[in-house]
Backbone as a printed PyTorch tensor [residue, N CA C, xyz], in Angstrom:
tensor([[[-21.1090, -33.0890, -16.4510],
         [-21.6820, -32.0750, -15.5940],
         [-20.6560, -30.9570, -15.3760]],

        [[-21.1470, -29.9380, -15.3240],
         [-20.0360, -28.4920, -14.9550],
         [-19.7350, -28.1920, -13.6060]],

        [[-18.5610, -28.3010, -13.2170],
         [-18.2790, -27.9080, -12.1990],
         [-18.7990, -26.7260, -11.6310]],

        [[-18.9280, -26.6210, -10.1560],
         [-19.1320, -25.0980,  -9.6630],
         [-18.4260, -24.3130,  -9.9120]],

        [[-16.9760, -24.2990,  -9.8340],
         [-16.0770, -23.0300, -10.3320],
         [-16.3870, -22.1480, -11.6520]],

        [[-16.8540, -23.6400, -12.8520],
         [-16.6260, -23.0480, -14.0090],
         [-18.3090, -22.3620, -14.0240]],

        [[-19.3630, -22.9190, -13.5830],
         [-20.3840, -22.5480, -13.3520],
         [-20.8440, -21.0690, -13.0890]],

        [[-20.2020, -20.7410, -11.9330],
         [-19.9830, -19.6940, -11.4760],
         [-19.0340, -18.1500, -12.3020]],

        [[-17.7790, -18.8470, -13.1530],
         [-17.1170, -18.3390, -14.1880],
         [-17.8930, -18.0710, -15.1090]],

        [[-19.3070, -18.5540, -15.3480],
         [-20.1110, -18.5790, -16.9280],
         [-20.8800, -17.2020, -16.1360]],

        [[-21.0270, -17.6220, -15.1380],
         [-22.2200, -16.5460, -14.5660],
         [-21.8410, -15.3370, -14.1400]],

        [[-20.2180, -15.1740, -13.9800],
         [-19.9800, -13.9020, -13.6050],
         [-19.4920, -13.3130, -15.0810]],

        [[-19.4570, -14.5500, -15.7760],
         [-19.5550, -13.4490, -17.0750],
         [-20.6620, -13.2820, -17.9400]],

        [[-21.1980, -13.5320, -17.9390],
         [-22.7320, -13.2360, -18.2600],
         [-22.7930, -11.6490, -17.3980]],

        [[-22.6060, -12.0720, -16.0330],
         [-23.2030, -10.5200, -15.4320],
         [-22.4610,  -9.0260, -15.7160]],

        [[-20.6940,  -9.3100, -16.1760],
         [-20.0990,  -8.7440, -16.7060],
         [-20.2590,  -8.0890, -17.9070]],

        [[-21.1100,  -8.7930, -18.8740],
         [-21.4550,  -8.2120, -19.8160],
         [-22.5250,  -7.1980, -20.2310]],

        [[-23.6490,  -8.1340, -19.2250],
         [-24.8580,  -7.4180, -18.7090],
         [-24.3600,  -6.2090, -18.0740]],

        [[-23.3890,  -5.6000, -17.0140],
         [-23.4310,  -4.8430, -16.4650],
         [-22.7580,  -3.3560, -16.9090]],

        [[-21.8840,  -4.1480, -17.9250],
         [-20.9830,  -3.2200, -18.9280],
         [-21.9830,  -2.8680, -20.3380]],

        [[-23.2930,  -3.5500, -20.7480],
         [-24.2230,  -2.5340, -21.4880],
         [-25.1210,  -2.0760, -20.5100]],

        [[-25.6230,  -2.2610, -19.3410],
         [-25.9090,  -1.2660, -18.7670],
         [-25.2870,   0.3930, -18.0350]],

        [[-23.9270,   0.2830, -18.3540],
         [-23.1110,   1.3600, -18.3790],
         [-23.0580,   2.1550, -19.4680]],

        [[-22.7280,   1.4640, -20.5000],
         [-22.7140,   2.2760, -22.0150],
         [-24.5910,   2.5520, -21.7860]],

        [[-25.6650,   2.2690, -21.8980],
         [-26.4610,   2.8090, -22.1320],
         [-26.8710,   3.8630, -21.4780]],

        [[-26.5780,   4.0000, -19.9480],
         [-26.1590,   5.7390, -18.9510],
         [-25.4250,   6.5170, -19.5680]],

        [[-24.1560,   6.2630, -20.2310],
         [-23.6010,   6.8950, -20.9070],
         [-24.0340,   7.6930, -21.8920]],

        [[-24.7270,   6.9850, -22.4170],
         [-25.7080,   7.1900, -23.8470],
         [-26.5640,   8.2480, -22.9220]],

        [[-27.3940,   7.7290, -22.7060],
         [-28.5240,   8.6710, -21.9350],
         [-28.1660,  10.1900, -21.3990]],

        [[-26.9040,   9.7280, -20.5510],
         [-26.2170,  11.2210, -20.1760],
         [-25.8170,  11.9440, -21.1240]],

        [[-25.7000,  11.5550, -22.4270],
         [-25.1170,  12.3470, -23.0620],
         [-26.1240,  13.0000, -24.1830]],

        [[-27.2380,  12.0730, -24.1550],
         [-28.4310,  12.8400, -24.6330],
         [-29.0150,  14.0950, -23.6920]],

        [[-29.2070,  13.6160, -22.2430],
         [-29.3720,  14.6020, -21.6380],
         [-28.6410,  16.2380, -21.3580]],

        [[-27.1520,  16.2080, -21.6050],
         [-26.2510,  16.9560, -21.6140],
         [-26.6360,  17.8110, -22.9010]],

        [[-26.6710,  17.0690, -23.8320],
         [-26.8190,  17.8810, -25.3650],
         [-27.5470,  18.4200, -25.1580]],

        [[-28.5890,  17.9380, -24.7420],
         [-30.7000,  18.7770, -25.1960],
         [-29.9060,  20.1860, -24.0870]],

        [[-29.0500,  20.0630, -23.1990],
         [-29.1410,  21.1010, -22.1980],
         [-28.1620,  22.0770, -22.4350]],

        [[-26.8880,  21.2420, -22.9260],
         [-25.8170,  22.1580, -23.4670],
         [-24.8390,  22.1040, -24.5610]],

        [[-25.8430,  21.0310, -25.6700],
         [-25.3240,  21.4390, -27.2170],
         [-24.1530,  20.1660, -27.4950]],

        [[-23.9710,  19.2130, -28.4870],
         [-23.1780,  18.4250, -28.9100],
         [-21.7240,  18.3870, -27.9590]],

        [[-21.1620,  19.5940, -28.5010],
         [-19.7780,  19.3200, -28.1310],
         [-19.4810,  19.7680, -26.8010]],

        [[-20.0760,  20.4080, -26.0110],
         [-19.9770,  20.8440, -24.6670],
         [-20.1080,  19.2020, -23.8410]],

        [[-21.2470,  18.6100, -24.2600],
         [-21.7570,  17.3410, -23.9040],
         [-20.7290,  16.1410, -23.5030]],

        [[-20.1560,  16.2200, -25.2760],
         [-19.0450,  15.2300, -25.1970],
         [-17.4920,  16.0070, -24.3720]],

        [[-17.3280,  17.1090, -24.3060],
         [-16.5720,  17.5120, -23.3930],
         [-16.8520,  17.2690, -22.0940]],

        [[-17.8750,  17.0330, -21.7740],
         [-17.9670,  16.9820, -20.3430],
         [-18.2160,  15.5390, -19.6690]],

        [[-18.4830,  14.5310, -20.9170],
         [-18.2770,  13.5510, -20.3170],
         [-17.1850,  12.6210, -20.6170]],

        [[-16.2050,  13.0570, -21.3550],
         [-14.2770,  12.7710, -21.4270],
         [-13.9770,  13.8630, -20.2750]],

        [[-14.0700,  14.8840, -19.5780],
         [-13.3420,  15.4080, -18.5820],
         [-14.0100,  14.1470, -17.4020]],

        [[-15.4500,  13.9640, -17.6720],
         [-15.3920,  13.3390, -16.4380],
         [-15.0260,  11.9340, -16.1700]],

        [[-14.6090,  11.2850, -17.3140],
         [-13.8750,  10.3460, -17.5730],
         [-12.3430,   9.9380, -17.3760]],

        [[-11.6890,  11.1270, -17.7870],
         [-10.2690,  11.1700, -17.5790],
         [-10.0040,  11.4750, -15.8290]],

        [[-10.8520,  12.2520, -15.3370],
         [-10.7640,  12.4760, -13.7210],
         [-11.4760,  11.4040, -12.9840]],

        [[-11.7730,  10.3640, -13.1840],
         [-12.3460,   9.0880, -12.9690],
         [-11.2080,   8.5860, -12.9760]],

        [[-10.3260,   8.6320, -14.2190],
         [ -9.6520,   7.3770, -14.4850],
         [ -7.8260,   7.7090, -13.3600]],

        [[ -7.8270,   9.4970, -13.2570],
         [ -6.9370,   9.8460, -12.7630],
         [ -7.2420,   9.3760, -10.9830]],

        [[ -8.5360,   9.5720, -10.9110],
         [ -8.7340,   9.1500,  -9.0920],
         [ -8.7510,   8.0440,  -8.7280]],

        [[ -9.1650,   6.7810,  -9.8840],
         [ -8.6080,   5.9660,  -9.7130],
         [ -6.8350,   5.1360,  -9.8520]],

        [[ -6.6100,   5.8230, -10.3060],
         [ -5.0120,   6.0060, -10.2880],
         [ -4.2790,   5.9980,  -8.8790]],

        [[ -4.8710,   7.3490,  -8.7130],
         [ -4.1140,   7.8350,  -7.2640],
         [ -4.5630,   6.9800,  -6.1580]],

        [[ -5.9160,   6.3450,  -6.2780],
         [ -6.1720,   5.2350,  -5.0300],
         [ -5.2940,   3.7450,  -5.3580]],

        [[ -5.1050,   3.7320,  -6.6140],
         [ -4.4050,   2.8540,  -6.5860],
         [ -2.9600,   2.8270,  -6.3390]],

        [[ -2.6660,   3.7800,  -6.2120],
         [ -0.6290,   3.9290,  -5.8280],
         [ -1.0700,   3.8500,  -4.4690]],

        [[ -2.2580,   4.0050,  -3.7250],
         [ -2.1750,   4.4860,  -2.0810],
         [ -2.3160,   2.7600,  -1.7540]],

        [[ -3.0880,   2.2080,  -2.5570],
         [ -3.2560,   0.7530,  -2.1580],
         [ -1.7940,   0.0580,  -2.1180]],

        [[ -1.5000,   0.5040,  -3.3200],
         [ -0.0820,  -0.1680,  -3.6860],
         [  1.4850,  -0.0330,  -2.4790]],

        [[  1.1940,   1.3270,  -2.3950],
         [  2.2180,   1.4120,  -0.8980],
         [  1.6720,   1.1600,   0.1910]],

        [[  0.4910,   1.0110,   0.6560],
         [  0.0420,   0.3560,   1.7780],
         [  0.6020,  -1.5230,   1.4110]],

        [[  0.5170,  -2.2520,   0.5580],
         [  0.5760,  -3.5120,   0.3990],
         [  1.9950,  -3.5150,   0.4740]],

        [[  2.4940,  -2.7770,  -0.2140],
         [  4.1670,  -2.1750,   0.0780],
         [  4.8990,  -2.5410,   1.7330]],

        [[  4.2930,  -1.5880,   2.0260],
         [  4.8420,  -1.5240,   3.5840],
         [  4.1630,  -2.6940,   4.0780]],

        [[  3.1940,  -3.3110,   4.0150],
         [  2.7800,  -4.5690,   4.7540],
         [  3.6810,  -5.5250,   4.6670]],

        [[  4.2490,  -5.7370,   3.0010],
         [  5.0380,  -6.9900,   2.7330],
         [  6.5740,  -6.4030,   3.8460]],

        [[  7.0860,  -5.5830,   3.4790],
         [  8.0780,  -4.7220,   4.2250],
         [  8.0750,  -5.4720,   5.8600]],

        [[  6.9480,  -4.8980,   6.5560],
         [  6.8060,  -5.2380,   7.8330],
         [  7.1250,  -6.5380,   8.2720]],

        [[  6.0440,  -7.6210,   7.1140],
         [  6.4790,  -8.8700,   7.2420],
         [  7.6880,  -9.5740,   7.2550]],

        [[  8.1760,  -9.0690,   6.1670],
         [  9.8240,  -9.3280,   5.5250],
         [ 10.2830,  -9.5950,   7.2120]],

        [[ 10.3710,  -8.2700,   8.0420],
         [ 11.0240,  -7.7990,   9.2340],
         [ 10.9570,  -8.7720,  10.3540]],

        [[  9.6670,  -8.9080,  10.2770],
         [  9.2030, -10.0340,  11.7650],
         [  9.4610, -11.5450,  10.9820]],

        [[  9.4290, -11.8320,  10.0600],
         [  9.8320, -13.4120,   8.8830],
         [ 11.5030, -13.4500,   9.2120]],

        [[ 12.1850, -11.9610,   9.4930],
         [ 13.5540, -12.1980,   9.2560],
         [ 14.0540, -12.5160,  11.3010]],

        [[ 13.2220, -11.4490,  11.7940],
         [ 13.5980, -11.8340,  12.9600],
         [ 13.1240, -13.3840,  13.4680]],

        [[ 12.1840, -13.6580,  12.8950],
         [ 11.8590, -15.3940,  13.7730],
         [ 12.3320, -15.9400,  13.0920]],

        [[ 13.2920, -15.8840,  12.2010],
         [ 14.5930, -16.9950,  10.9830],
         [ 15.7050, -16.9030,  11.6190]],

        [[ 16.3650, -15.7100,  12.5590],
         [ 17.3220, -15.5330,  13.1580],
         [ 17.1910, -16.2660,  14.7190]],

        [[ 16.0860, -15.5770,  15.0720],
         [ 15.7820, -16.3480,  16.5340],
         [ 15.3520, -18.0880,  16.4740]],

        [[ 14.9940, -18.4200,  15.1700],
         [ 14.8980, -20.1060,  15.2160],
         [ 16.7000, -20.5450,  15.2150]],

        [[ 17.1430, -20.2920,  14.0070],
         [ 18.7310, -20.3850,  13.7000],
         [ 19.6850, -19.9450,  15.1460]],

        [[ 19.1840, -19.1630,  15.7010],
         [ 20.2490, -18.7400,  17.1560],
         [ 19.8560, -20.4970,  18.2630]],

        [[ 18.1930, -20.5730,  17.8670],
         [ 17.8520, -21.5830,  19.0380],
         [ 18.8070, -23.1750,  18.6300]],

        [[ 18.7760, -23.1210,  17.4320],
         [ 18.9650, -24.9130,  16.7450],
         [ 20.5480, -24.4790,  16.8900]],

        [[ 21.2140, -23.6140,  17.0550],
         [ 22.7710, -23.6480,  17.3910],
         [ 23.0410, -23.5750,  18.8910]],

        [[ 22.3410, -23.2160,  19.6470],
         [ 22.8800, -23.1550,  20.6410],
         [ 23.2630, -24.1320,  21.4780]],

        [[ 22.8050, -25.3370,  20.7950],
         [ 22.9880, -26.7290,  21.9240],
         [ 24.9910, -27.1450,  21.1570]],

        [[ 24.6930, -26.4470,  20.1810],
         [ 26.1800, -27.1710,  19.8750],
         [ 27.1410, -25.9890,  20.6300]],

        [[ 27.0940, -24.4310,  20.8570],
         [ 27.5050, -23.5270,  21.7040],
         [ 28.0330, -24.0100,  23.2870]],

        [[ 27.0570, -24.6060,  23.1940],
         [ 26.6720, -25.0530,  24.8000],
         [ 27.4990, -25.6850,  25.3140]],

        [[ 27.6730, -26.8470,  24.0990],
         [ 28.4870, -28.1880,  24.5180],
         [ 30.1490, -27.8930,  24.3700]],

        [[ 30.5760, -26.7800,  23.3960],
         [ 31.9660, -26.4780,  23.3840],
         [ 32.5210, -25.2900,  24.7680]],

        [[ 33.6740, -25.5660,  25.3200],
         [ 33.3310, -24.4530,  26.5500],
         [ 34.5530, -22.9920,  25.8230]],

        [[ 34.8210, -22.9080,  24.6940],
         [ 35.7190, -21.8810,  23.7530],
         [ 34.4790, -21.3180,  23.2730]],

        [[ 33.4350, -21.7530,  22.4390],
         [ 32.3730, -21.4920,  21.6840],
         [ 31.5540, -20.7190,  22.9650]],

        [[ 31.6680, -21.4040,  23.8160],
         [ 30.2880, -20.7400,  24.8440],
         [ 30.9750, -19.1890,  25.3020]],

        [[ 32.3310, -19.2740,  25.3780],
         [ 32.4490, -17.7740,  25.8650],
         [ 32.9540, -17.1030,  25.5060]],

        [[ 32.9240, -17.4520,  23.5930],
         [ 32.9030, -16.1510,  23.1130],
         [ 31.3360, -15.7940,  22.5650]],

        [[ 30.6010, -16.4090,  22.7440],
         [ 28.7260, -16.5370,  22.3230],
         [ 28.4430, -15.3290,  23.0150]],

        [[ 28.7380, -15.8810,  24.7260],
         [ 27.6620, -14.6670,  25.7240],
         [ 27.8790, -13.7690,  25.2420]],

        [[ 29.2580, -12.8000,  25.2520],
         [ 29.2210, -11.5480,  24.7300],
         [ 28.2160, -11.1500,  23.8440]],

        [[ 28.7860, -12.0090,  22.8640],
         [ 27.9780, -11.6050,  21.4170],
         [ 26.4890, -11.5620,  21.8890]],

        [[ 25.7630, -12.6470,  22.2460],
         [ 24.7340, -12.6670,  22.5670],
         [ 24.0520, -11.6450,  23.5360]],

        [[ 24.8760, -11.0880,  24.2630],
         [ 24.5280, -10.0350,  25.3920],
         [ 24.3360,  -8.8500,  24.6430]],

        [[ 25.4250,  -8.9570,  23.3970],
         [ 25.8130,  -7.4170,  22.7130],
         [ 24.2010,  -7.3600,  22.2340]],

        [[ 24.1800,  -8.0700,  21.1080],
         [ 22.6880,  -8.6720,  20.2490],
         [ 21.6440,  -8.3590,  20.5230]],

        [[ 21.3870,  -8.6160,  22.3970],
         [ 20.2740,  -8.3810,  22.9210],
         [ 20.2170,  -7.2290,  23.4370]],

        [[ 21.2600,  -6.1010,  24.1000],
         [ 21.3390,  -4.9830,  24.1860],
         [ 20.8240,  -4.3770,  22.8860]],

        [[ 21.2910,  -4.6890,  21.7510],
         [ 21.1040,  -3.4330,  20.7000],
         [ 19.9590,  -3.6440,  19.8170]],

        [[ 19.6010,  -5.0940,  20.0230],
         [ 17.6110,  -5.1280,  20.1630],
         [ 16.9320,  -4.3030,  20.5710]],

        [[ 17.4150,  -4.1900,  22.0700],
         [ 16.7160,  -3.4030,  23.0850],
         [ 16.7990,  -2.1020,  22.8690]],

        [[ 17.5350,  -1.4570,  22.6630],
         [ 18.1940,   0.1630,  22.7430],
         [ 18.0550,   0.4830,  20.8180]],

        [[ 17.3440,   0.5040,  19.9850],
         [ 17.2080,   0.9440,  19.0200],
         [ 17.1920,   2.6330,  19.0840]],

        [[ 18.0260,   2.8970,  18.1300],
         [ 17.8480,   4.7200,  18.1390],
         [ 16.2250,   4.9700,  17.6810]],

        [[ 15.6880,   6.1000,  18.4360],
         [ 14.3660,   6.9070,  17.9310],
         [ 14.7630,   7.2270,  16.4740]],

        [[ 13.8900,   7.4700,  15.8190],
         [ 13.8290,   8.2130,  14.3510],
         [ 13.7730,   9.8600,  15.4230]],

        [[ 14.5840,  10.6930,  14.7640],
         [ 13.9570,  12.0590,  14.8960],
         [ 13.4340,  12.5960,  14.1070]],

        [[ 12.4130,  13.6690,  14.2560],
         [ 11.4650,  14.1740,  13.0130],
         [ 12.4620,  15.5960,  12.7630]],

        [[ 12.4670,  15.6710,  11.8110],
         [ 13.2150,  17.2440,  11.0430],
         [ 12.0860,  18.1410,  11.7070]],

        [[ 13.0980,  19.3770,  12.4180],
         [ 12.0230,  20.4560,  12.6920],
         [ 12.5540,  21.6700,  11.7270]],

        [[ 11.4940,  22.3510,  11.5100],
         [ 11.5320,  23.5520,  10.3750],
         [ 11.9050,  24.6280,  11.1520]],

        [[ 12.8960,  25.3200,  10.2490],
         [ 13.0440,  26.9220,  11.2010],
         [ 12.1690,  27.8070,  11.9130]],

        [[ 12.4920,  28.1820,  12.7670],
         [ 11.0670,  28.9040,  13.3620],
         [ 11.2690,  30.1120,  12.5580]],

        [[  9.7670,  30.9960,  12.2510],
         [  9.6470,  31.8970,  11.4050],
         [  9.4730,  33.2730,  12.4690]],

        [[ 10.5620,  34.0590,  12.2740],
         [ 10.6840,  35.6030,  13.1230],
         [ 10.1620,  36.4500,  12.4750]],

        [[  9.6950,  36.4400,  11.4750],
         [  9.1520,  37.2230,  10.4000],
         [  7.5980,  38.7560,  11.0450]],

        [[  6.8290,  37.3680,  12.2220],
         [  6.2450,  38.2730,  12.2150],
         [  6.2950,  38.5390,  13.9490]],

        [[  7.3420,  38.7270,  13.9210],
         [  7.9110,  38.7770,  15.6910],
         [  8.8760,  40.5150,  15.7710]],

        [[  8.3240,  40.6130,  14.7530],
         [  9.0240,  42.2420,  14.7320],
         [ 10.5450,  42.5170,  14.7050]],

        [[ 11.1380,  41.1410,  14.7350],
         [ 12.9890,  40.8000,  15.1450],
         [ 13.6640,  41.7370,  13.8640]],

        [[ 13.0920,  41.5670,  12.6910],
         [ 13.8250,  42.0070,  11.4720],
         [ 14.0460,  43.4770,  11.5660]],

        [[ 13.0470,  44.0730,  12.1460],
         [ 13.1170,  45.5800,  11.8730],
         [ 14.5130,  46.1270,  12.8780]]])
């Protein structure tokens, strides 16, 4: 008996095929229609321009997908790295605890750590020169 997976694999290719000669035959059609209206080679020009700008817009959505998935993994990386540090700070601290040399040189550090958590610099945004141009200043 066939599994569902592969079942399902037979059937989405079946519909794959089906759906890719129902494309070539629009194709076909459009390009009969194009001719009767504007002659062989205008026809086939116009449906490779609209092909290549298909294939270019899909392009460009795909780099936008691609740096969106980009920065997601990025983000993750960030919050994966901070709860690896904050588990690793927790599973040491009982041995911190128990030495009384270890414990006070920790607080600092630990005080420093959590201050500069806290106090992250802003990003500043670049501002552009202001334009005097039409402020009459030049004359």
């Amino acid at each position: 008996m066939i599994s569902r997976l592969k079942r399902n694999a037979i059937f989405s290719g079946v519909i794959a095929v089906l759906a890719t000669i129902g494309v070539i035959f629009l194709v076909v059609a459009a390009y009969i229609a194009l001719a009767e209206r504007y002659g062989d080679m205008r026809a086939s020009l116009i449906l490779a321009g609209s092909a290549f700008g298909l294939a270019i817009i899909t392009y460009i959505v795909m780099k936008f997908v691609e740096r969106a998935a980009r920065n997601r993994q990025r983000e993750r990386a960030k919050v994966d790295t901070s709860a690896l540090l904050t588990v690793a700070a927790l599973a040491a601290a009982p041995v911190v605890l128990r030495s009384r040399a270890l414990m006070l040189l920790a607080v600092p550090l630990v005080a420093f750590g959590g201050l500069s958590l806290l106090t992250k610099p802003k990003k500043k945004k670049k501002r552009r020169p202001e334009d005097t141009s039409s402020l009459g200043k030049d004359i």
